[in-house]
């Protein structure tokens, strides 16, 4: 397995790049905007294909690299379902599995530092974001932070993992790179409390100054969304209401770009084909399913995904590959549901 811990010394942020093999799919956790060129260089050197970029929570101390990595690599951007970021391509929740080739991360909802804080568990290690730090815990005094919720996330979720589970946090300011659950249980000074009330009291007494970057970082991190307007201006977007009118029409192919678990969870537009976004290049290239479908019929190809992010990127790629009837549903299944579009269950 390829596993790299990268560091941004300005914000003290750790970023994690992983892949199951050289030449394979890669995933990155908590990328920092200013370091994007470094990540891309490493990804190229290791011959990796970045398919997912994840933020553990909305950061207040640095601007996320999610948007730029998406623009440069067409990767899928991922955050928790209750994020305030305008649009990310995929939103995960407790119990979901976040997968790339050869790697599966179990999603744990661990609010407290913020209400959109998630941890990701992979076999022998857990990425704890700012929920659990090495000999510390993330502050809980802004961004809907809640020290009671954080106590619950730490004591009732993270500390229940096997003691030898490696802890990889989103930050460290002292130079520590990794710890274990057992070590934190024994030596993390904030965890040596006897009750939730005592923990709340410890956190309330911290009185920290706001992060320097906060006024810049939070507004910037709320706008990671791809500008779907550009696709609309080119006439390649349909509103959910317009798309609903096309269900069952023989000259339209609805193409679902989401992954199997998203389809199971949210349902599928009746009669649609499944062509997961990571296989898009193959599908729209010569000999690919969508390429051949476009060549053999005059069907309008109507892409959709969860929020319209992946489908907007797909339309752009399909149009440049010569699939002139490609368009997408603006806002994805989220907009479709709000417009009361029909969905069928997919088991
Ligand atoms: Fe944070």
mmCIF file of C-alpha atoms and ligand atoms in Angstrom:
data_model
loop_
_atom_site.group_PDB
_atom_site.id
_atom_site.type_symbol
_atom_site.label_atom_id
_atom_site.label_comp_id
_atom_site.label_asym_id
_atom_site.label_seq_id
_atom_site.Cartn_x
_atom_site.Cartn_y
_atom_site.Cartn_z
ATOM 1 C CA UNK A 1 0.000 0.000 0.000
ATOM 2 C CA UNK A 2 1.074 3.561 -0.654
ATOM 3 C CA UNK A 3 0.549 5.836 2.350
ATOM 4 C CA UNK A 4 1.954 9.343 2.622
ATOM 5 C CA UNK A 5 1.585 11.864 5.409
ATOM 6 C CA UNK A 6 2.212 15.355 4.042
ATOM 7 C CA UNK A 7 2.576 18.485 6.131
ATOM 8 C CA UNK A 8 1.660 22.137 5.648
ATOM 9 C CA UNK A 9 3.864 24.050 8.055
ATOM 10 C CA UNK A 10 1.860 27.292 7.796
ATOM 11 C CA UNK A 11 -1.347 25.797 9.200
ATOM 12 C CA UNK A 12 0.165 22.729 10.879
ATOM 13 C CA UNK A 13 -2.104 20.526 8.753
ATOM 14 C CA UNK A 14 -1.485 16.872 7.921
ATOM 15 C CA UNK A 15 -2.737 15.670 4.566
ATOM 16 C CA UNK A 16 -2.899 11.968 3.769
ATOM 17 C CA UNK A 17 -2.492 10.427 0.340
ATOM 18 C CA UNK A 18 -3.200 6.738 -0.090
ATOM 19 C CA UNK A 19 -3.542 4.132 -2.788
ATOM 20 C CA UNK A 20 -3.534 0.355 -2.810
ATOM 21 C CA UNK A 21 -0.802 0.154 -5.458
ATOM 22 C CA UNK A 22 1.455 2.139 -7.766
ATOM 23 C CA UNK A 23 -0.473 3.067 -10.898
ATOM 24 C CA UNK A 24 -3.805 2.723 -9.086
ATOM 25 C CA UNK A 25 -6.595 4.901 -7.754
ATOM 26 C CA UNK A 26 -5.727 7.329 -4.988
ATOM 27 C CA UNK A 27 -7.580 9.194 -2.259
ATOM 28 C CA UNK A 28 -6.471 12.306 -0.402
ATOM 29 C CA UNK A 29 -7.678 13.526 3.004
ATOM 30 C CA UNK A 30 -7.582 17.194 4.080
ATOM 31 C CA UNK A 31 -5.590 18.749 1.217
ATOM 32 C CA UNK A 32 -4.402 22.357 1.682
ATOM 33 C CA UNK A 33 -4.849 24.797 -1.228
ATOM 34 C CA UNK A 34 -1.253 26.091 -1.193
ATOM 35 C CA UNK A 35 0.139 22.546 -1.411
ATOM 36 C CA UNK A 36 -1.879 21.354 -4.387
ATOM 37 C CA UNK A 37 1.069 21.492 -6.810
ATOM 38 C CA UNK A 38 3.119 19.319 -4.458
ATOM 39 C CA UNK A 39 0.321 16.722 -4.226
ATOM 40 C CA UNK A 40 -0.131 16.674 -7.994
ATOM 41 C CA UNK A 41 3.588 16.197 -8.529
ATOM 42 C CA UNK A 42 3.676 13.272 -6.087
ATOM 43 C CA UNK A 43 0.566 11.748 -7.640
ATOM 44 C CA UNK A 44 2.259 11.941 -11.033
ATOM 45 C CA UNK A 45 5.544 10.529 -9.760
ATOM 46 C CA UNK A 46 3.749 7.561 -8.196
ATOM 47 C CA UNK A 47 1.676 7.151 -11.362
ATOM 48 C CA UNK A 48 -1.569 7.463 -9.376
ATOM 49 C CA UNK A 49 -4.995 8.565 -10.459
ATOM 50 C CA UNK A 50 -6.635 10.791 -7.863
ATOM 51 C CA UNK A 51 -10.301 9.763 -7.689
ATOM 52 C CA UNK A 52 -11.468 11.159 -4.346
ATOM 53 C CA UNK A 53 -10.550 14.202 -2.259
ATOM 54 C CA UNK A 54 -12.031 14.304 1.244
ATOM 55 C CA UNK A 55 -12.237 16.931 3.981
ATOM 56 C CA UNK A 56 -12.826 15.643 7.519
ATOM 57 C CA UNK A 57 -14.699 18.878 8.324
ATOM 58 C CA UNK A 58 -14.894 22.515 7.290
ATOM 59 C CA UNK A 59 -11.531 23.957 8.220
ATOM 60 C CA UNK A 60 -11.185 27.389 9.796
ATOM 61 C CA UNK A 61 -7.407 27.663 9.588
ATOM 62 C CA UNK A 62 -6.671 26.989 5.920
ATOM 63 C CA UNK A 63 -8.388 26.982 2.558
ATOM 64 C CA UNK A 64 -9.176 23.499 1.315
ATOM 65 C CA UNK A 65 -7.505 22.080 -1.790
ATOM 66 C CA UNK A 66 -10.700 20.204 -2.729
ATOM 67 C CA UNK A 67 -11.939 22.596 -5.414
ATOM 68 C CA UNK A 68 -8.631 22.964 -7.228
ATOM 69 C CA UNK A 69 -7.888 19.235 -7.085
ATOM 70 C CA UNK A 70 -11.351 18.613 -8.560
ATOM 71 C CA UNK A 71 -10.692 21.119 -11.358
ATOM 72 C CA UNK A 72 -7.262 19.694 -12.117
ATOM 73 C CA UNK A 73 -7.948 15.949 -11.831
ATOM 74 C CA UNK A 74 -11.758 15.650 -12.178
ATOM 75 C CA UNK A 75 -11.749 13.784 -8.854
ATOM 76 C CA UNK A 76 -14.850 13.416 -6.690
ATOM 77 C CA UNK A 77 -15.008 15.825 -3.732
ATOM 78 C CA UNK A 78 -16.317 14.319 -0.500
ATOM 79 C CA UNK A 79 -17.514 15.693 2.846
ATOM 80 C CA UNK A 80 -20.051 14.724 5.491
ATOM 81 C CA UNK A 81 -23.744 15.107 4.748
ATOM 82 C CA UNK A 82 -24.277 18.063 7.074
ATOM 83 C CA UNK A 83 -21.488 20.225 5.707
ATOM 84 C CA UNK A 84 -22.208 23.877 4.996
ATOM 85 C CA UNK A 85 -19.913 23.789 1.952
ATOM 86 C CA UNK A 86 -22.102 24.767 -0.995
ATOM 87 C CA UNK A 87 -21.618 21.723 -3.141
ATOM 88 C CA UNK A 88 -19.434 18.683 -2.826
ATOM 89 C CA UNK A 89 -19.873 15.795 -5.255
ATOM 90 C CA UNK A 90 -20.531 13.178 -2.621
ATOM 91 C CA UNK A 91 -21.786 13.459 0.921
ATOM 92 C CA UNK A 92 -21.206 10.633 3.346
ATOM 93 C CA UNK A 93 -22.709 9.738 6.686
ATOM 94 C CA UNK A 94 -22.119 7.373 9.615
ATOM 95 C CA UNK A 95 -21.957 3.759 8.470
ATOM 96 C CA UNK A 96 -21.107 4.565 4.839
ATOM 97 C CA UNK A 97 -18.053 3.100 3.209
ATOM 98 C CA UNK A 98 -15.839 5.440 1.255
ATOM 99 C CA UNK A 99 -14.162 3.331 -1.388
ATOM 100 C CA UNK A 100 -11.486 3.455 -4.033
ATOM 101 C CA UNK A 101 -9.762 0.524 -5.723
ATOM 102 C CA UNK A 102 -8.397 -1.758 -2.982
ATOM 103 C CA UNK A 103 -9.198 0.591 -0.054
ATOM 104 C CA UNK A 104 -12.355 1.073 2.002
ATOM 105 C CA UNK A 105 -12.743 3.665 4.737
ATOM 106 C CA UNK A 106 -15.553 3.316 7.259
ATOM 107 C CA UNK A 107 -17.254 6.617 7.910
ATOM 108 C CA UNK A 108 -17.749 7.657 11.551
ATOM 109 C CA UNK A 109 -19.718 10.768 12.451
ATOM 110 C CA UNK A 110 -17.694 12.417 15.228
ATOM 111 C CA UNK A 111 -19.144 15.904 15.837
ATOM 112 C CA UNK A 112 -17.920 18.234 18.567
ATOM 113 C CA UNK A 113 -15.060 20.264 17.091
ATOM 114 C CA UNK A 114 -17.620 21.240 14.413
ATOM 115 C CA UNK A 115 -21.019 19.741 13.641
ATOM 116 C CA UNK A 116 -19.679 18.444 10.322
ATOM 117 C CA UNK A 117 -16.672 16.552 11.723
ATOM 118 C CA UNK A 118 -16.133 13.012 10.489
ATOM 119 C CA UNK A 119 -13.478 10.374 11.144
ATOM 120 C CA UNK A 120 -12.455 7.689 8.686
ATOM 121 C CA UNK A 121 -11.438 4.239 9.840
ATOM 122 C CA UNK A 122 -9.219 2.055 7.711
ATOM 123 C CA UNK A 123 -8.197 -1.344 9.147
ATOM 124 C CA UNK A 124 -5.361 -0.499 11.536
ATOM 125 C CA UNK A 125 -5.677 3.289 11.459
ATOM 126 C CA UNK A 126 -8.179 6.074 11.970
ATOM 127 C CA UNK A 127 -8.114 9.587 10.518
ATOM 128 C CA UNK A 128 -9.593 11.681 13.293
ATOM 129 C CA UNK A 129 -9.634 15.165 11.760
ATOM 130 C CA UNK A 130 -9.674 17.682 14.619
ATOM 131 C CA UNK A 131 -11.885 15.532 16.844
ATOM 132 C CA UNK A 132 -8.976 13.728 18.496
ATOM 133 C CA UNK A 133 -5.478 15.186 18.257
ATOM 134 C CA UNK A 134 -2.224 13.803 19.654
ATOM 135 C CA UNK A 135 -2.342 14.693 23.374
ATOM 136 C CA UNK A 136 -5.117 17.143 22.618
ATOM 137 C CA UNK A 137 -8.597 17.570 21.168
ATOM 138 C CA UNK A 138 -9.982 20.073 18.676
ATOM 139 C CA UNK A 139 -11.421 23.279 20.095
ATOM 140 C CA UNK A 140 -15.207 23.414 20.363
ATOM 141 C CA UNK A 141 -15.848 27.127 20.674
ATOM 142 C CA UNK A 142 -16.964 28.030 17.130
ATOM 143 C CA UNK A 143 -18.545 26.559 13.959
ATOM 144 C CA UNK A 144 -21.338 24.911 15.974
ATOM 145 C CA UNK A 145 -18.731 23.224 18.137
ATOM 146 C CA UNK A 146 -20.082 21.358 21.138
ATOM 147 C CA UNK A 147 -17.860 19.868 23.835
ATOM 148 C CA UNK A 148 -20.610 17.524 25.033
ATOM 149 C CA UNK A 149 -20.917 16.054 21.521
ATOM 150 C CA UNK A 150 -17.133 15.853 21.295
ATOM 151 C CA UNK A 151 -16.923 13.914 24.560
ATOM 152 C CA UNK A 152 -19.451 11.473 23.137
ATOM 153 C CA UNK A 153 -17.579 11.160 19.816
ATOM 154 C CA UNK A 154 -14.267 10.538 21.567
ATOM 155 C CA UNK A 155 -15.295 8.367 24.499
ATOM 156 C CA UNK A 156 -18.115 6.431 22.874
ATOM 157 C CA UNK A 157 -16.719 6.011 19.365
ATOM 158 C CA UNK A 158 -13.003 6.607 18.912
ATOM 159 C CA UNK A 159 -11.736 5.280 22.262
ATOM 160 C CA UNK A 160 -13.757 2.098 21.719
ATOM 161 C CA UNK A 161 -11.566 1.175 18.753
ATOM 162 C CA UNK A 162 -8.825 -1.404 19.440
ATOM 163 C CA UNK A 163 -6.027 0.123 21.532
ATOM 164 C CA UNK A 164 -3.389 -0.421 18.856
ATOM 165 C CA UNK A 165 -5.361 1.489 16.207
ATOM 166 C CA UNK A 166 -3.107 4.204 14.826
ATOM 167 C CA UNK A 167 -4.386 7.762 15.228
ATOM 168 C CA UNK A 168 -3.680 10.143 12.363
ATOM 169 C CA UNK A 169 -5.023 13.636 13.154
ATOM 170 C CA UNK A 170 -5.580 16.609 10.819
ATOM 171 C CA UNK A 171 -3.162 18.789 12.786
ATOM 172 C CA UNK A 172 -0.204 18.813 15.041
ATOM 173 C CA UNK A 173 1.709 21.838 16.241
ATOM 174 C CA UNK A 174 4.454 20.047 18.158
ATOM 175 C CA UNK A 175 5.785 17.708 15.472
ATOM 176 C CA UNK A 176 4.109 14.474 16.590
ATOM 177 C CA UNK A 177 2.978 12.530 13.543
ATOM 178 C CA UNK A 178 1.033 9.529 14.789
ATOM 179 C CA UNK A 179 -0.290 8.022 18.006
ATOM 180 C CA UNK A 180 -2.533 5.118 19.033
ATOM 181 C CA UNK A 181 -5.913 4.896 20.704
ATOM 182 C CA UNK A 182 -4.296 3.223 23.755
ATOM 183 C CA UNK A 183 -1.693 5.956 24.050
ATOM 184 C CA UNK A 184 -4.272 8.731 23.856
ATOM 185 C CA UNK A 185 -6.481 7.014 26.418
ATOM 186 C CA UNK A 186 -3.569 6.873 28.841
ATOM 187 C CA UNK A 187 -1.725 10.116 28.182
ATOM 188 C CA UNK A 188 -3.974 12.659 26.475
ATOM 189 C CA UNK A 189 -4.386 15.252 29.259
ATOM 190 C CA UNK A 190 -7.856 16.313 28.058
ATOM 191 C CA UNK A 191 -9.123 12.744 28.320
ATOM 192 C CA UNK A 192 -8.171 12.271 31.971
ATOM 193 C CA UNK A 193 -11.632 13.380 33.101
ATOM 194 C CA UNK A 194 -14.216 11.520 35.137
ATOM 195 C CA UNK A 195 -17.391 12.814 33.497
ATOM 196 C CA UNK A 196 -18.774 14.668 30.530
ATOM 197 C CA UNK A 197 -19.328 17.718 32.758
ATOM 198 C CA UNK A 198 -15.679 17.772 33.731
ATOM 199 C CA UNK A 199 -14.700 17.624 30.041
ATOM 200 C CA UNK A 200 -17.099 20.473 29.189
ATOM 201 C CA UNK A 201 -15.521 22.484 31.972
ATOM 202 C CA UNK A 202 -11.961 21.821 30.709
ATOM 203 C CA UNK A 203 -12.943 22.927 27.198
ATOM 204 C CA UNK A 204 -14.783 26.028 28.438
ATOM 205 C CA UNK A 205 -11.664 27.237 30.247
ATOM 206 C CA UNK A 206 -9.407 27.188 27.158
ATOM 207 C CA UNK A 207 -10.269 30.723 25.951
ATOM 208 C CA UNK A 208 -8.386 30.493 22.668
ATOM 209 C CA UNK A 209 -7.986 33.284 20.126
ATOM 210 C CA UNK A 210 -9.652 32.722 16.773
ATOM 211 C CA UNK A 211 -7.407 31.223 14.063
ATOM 212 C CA UNK A 212 -5.676 33.893 11.966
ATOM 213 C CA UNK A 213 -7.105 32.550 8.729
ATOM 214 C CA UNK A 214 -10.664 32.105 10.009
ATOM 215 C CA UNK A 215 -12.260 35.098 8.260
ATOM 216 C CA UNK A 216 -10.730 34.047 4.958
ATOM 217 C CA UNK A 217 -10.839 30.276 5.234
ATOM 218 C CA UNK A 218 -14.445 29.663 6.266
ATOM 219 C CA UNK A 219 -16.089 31.771 3.519
ATOM 220 C CA UNK A 220 -13.696 30.249 0.952
ATOM 221 C CA UNK A 221 -14.352 26.719 2.166
ATOM 222 C CA UNK A 222 -18.091 27.225 1.879
ATOM 223 C CA UNK A 223 -17.690 27.749 -1.852
ATOM 224 C CA UNK A 224 -15.975 24.608 -3.109
ATOM 225 C CA UNK A 225 -18.721 24.041 -5.657
ATOM 226 C CA UNK A 226 -18.045 23.794 -9.334
ATOM 227 C CA UNK A 227 -19.687 26.590 -11.249
ATOM 228 C CA UNK A 228 -22.537 24.685 -12.846
ATOM 229 C CA UNK A 229 -23.606 27.979 -14.492
ATOM 230 C CA UNK A 230 -20.942 27.604 -17.170
ATOM 231 C CA UNK A 231 -22.454 24.302 -18.257
ATOM 232 C CA UNK A 232 -25.924 25.886 -18.201
ATOM 233 C CA UNK A 233 -24.781 28.829 -20.340
ATOM 234 C CA UNK A 234 -23.684 26.379 -23.008
ATOM 235 C CA UNK A 235 -27.184 24.885 -23.069
ATOM 236 C CA UNK A 236 -26.060 21.598 -21.545
ATOM 237 C CA UNK A 237 -28.170 21.725 -18.377
ATOM 238 C CA UNK A 238 -31.788 20.877 -17.682
ATOM 239 C CA UNK A 239 -33.610 21.834 -14.520
ATOM 240 C CA UNK A 240 -35.040 18.974 -12.481
ATOM 241 C CA UNK A 241 -38.554 19.979 -13.631
ATOM 242 C CA UNK A 242 -37.519 19.892 -17.302
ATOM 243 C CA UNK A 243 -35.882 16.498 -16.785
ATOM 244 C CA UNK A 244 -38.927 15.058 -14.990
ATOM 245 C CA UNK A 245 -40.965 15.701 -18.171
ATOM 246 C CA UNK A 246 -38.556 13.441 -20.094
ATOM 247 C CA UNK A 247 -38.963 10.295 -17.951
ATOM 248 C CA UNK A 248 -40.107 7.416 -20.155
ATOM 249 C CA UNK A 249 -39.440 9.263 -23.441
ATOM 250 C CA UNK A 250 -37.784 6.886 -25.926
ATOM 251 C CA UNK A 251 -35.356 9.489 -27.239
ATOM 252 C CA UNK A 252 -33.704 10.157 -23.850
ATOM 253 C CA UNK A 253 -31.217 8.020 -21.925
ATOM 254 C CA UNK A 254 -30.897 8.894 -18.237
ATOM 255 C CA UNK A 255 -27.381 8.006 -17.121
ATOM 256 C CA UNK A 256 -26.665 7.628 -13.409
ATOM 257 C CA UNK A 257 -23.045 8.460 -12.513
ATOM 258 C CA UNK A 258 -23.334 7.676 -8.813
ATOM 259 C CA UNK A 259 -21.883 4.702 -6.979
ATOM 260 C CA UNK A 260 -23.902 1.622 -6.048
ATOM 261 C CA UNK A 261 -24.264 2.583 -2.376
ATOM 262 C CA UNK A 262 -25.594 6.056 -3.267
ATOM 263 C CA UNK A 263 -28.138 4.464 -5.613
ATOM 264 C CA UNK A 264 -29.304 2.102 -2.880
ATOM 265 C CA UNK A 265 -29.618 4.901 -0.371
ATOM 266 C CA UNK A 266 -31.398 7.527 -2.455
ATOM 267 C CA UNK A 267 -33.090 5.577 -5.269
ATOM 268 C CA UNK A 268 -32.756 5.752 -9.031
ATOM 269 C CA UNK A 269 -34.591 7.608 -11.790
ATOM 270 C CA UNK A 270 -36.794 5.001 -13.531
ATOM 271 C CA UNK A 271 -35.256 3.468 -16.637
ATOM 272 C CA UNK A 272 -31.767 4.914 -16.148
ATOM 273 C CA UNK A 273 -28.474 3.307 -17.098
ATOM 274 C CA UNK A 274 -25.706 2.981 -14.510
ATOM 275 C CA UNK A 275 -22.300 4.280 -15.596
ATOM 276 C CA UNK A 276 -20.267 5.178 -12.452
ATOM 277 C CA UNK A 277 -18.288 8.395 -12.724
ATOM 278 C CA UNK A 278 -14.840 6.800 -12.158
ATOM 279 C CA UNK A 279 -15.375 4.761 -15.379
ATOM 280 C CA UNK A 280 -16.442 7.795 -17.405
ATOM 281 C CA UNK A 281 -13.336 8.140 -19.559
ATOM 282 C CA UNK A 282 -13.571 4.513 -20.597
ATOM 283 C CA UNK A 283 -17.318 4.788 -21.269
ATOM 284 C CA UNK A 284 -17.135 7.871 -23.488
ATOM 285 C CA UNK A 285 -14.019 6.756 -25.382
ATOM 286 C CA UNK A 286 -13.993 4.775 -28.627
ATOM 287 C CA UNK A 287 -15.604 1.353 -27.998
ATOM 288 C CA UNK A 288 -17.029 2.511 -24.635
ATOM 289 C CA UNK A 289 -20.679 1.931 -23.736
ATOM 290 C CA UNK A 290 -21.755 5.576 -23.914
ATOM 291 C CA UNK A 291 -19.692 6.279 -27.021
ATOM 292 C CA UNK A 292 -21.393 3.412 -28.853
ATOM 293 C CA UNK A 293 -24.823 4.348 -27.540
ATOM 294 C CA UNK A 294 -24.358 7.863 -28.916
ATOM 295 C CA UNK A 295 -23.131 6.537 -32.260
ATOM 296 C CA UNK A 296 -25.961 4.012 -32.654
ATOM 297 C CA UNK A 297 -28.906 6.200 -31.614
ATOM 298 C CA UNK A 298 -29.885 9.824 -31.604
ATOM 299 C CA UNK A 299 -30.790 9.636 -27.927
ATOM 300 C CA UNK A 300 -30.229 12.656 -25.748
ATOM 301 C CA UNK A 301 -27.791 11.599 -23.019
ATOM 302 C CA UNK A 302 -28.929 12.999 -19.725
ATOM 303 C CA UNK A 303 -26.287 12.556 -17.012
ATOM 304 C CA UNK A 304 -27.138 12.856 -13.350
ATOM 305 C CA UNK A 305 -25.430 12.367 -9.965
ATOM 306 C CA UNK A 306 -26.039 13.456 -6.356
ATOM 307 C CA UNK A 307 -25.714 17.260 -6.643
ATOM 308 C CA UNK A 308 -24.873 17.937 -10.291
ATOM 309 C CA UNK A 309 -21.107 18.209 -9.733
ATOM 310 C CA UNK A 310 -19.976 14.939 -11.257
ATOM 311 C CA UNK A 311 -22.574 15.234 -14.022
ATOM 312 C CA UNK A 312 -21.369 18.761 -14.913
ATOM 313 C CA UNK A 313 -17.814 17.415 -15.268
ATOM 314 C CA UNK A 314 -19.137 14.428 -17.234
ATOM 315 C CA UNK A 315 -21.001 16.660 -19.695
ATOM 316 C CA UNK A 316 -17.878 18.663 -20.338
ATOM 317 C CA UNK A 317 -15.835 15.494 -20.946
ATOM 318 C CA UNK A 318 -18.536 13.854 -23.086
ATOM 319 C CA UNK A 319 -18.991 16.982 -25.221
ATOM 320 C CA UNK A 320 -15.247 17.187 -25.823
ATOM 321 C CA UNK A 321 -15.261 13.484 -26.760
ATOM 322 C CA UNK A 322 -17.821 14.333 -29.473
ATOM 323 C CA UNK A 323 -20.995 13.181 -27.707
ATOM 324 C CA UNK A 324 -23.020 16.180 -28.842
ATOM 325 C CA UNK A 325 -26.315 15.219 -27.167
ATOM 326 C CA UNK A 326 -24.790 15.071 -23.667
ATOM 327 C CA UNK A 327 -26.434 17.253 -21.019
ATOM 328 C CA UNK A 328 -27.118 16.959 -17.291
ATOM 329 C CA UNK A 329 -29.657 17.543 -14.553
ATOM 330 C CA UNK A 330 -28.613 20.658 -12.689
ATOM 331 C CA UNK A 331 -28.471 20.018 -8.948
ATOM 332 C CA UNK A 332 -28.677 16.230 -9.402
ATOM 333 C CA UNK A 333 -30.870 13.882 -7.368
ATOM 334 C CA UNK A 334 -30.987 16.473 -4.599
ATOM 335 C CA UNK A 335 -32.848 18.889 -6.924
ATOM 336 C CA UNK A 336 -34.832 16.006 -8.434
ATOM 337 C CA UNK A 337 -36.174 15.024 -4.999
ATOM 338 C CA UNK A 338 -37.068 18.623 -4.181
ATOM 339 C CA UNK A 339 -39.043 18.770 -7.464
ATOM 340 C CA UNK A 340 -40.832 15.529 -6.498
ATOM 341 C CA UNK A 341 -39.315 13.557 -9.360
ATOM 342 C CA UNK A 342 -40.117 9.826 -9.441
ATOM 343 C CA UNK A 343 -37.517 7.419 -8.006
ATOM 344 C CA UNK A 344 -37.389 3.663 -7.867
ATOM 345 C CA UNK A 345 -35.578 1.587 -5.286
ATOM 346 C CA UNK A 346 -32.415 -0.148 -6.272
ATOM 347 C CA UNK A 347 -31.464 -3.135 -4.126
HETATM 348 FE FE1 LIG B 1 -10.572 22.184 12.325
#
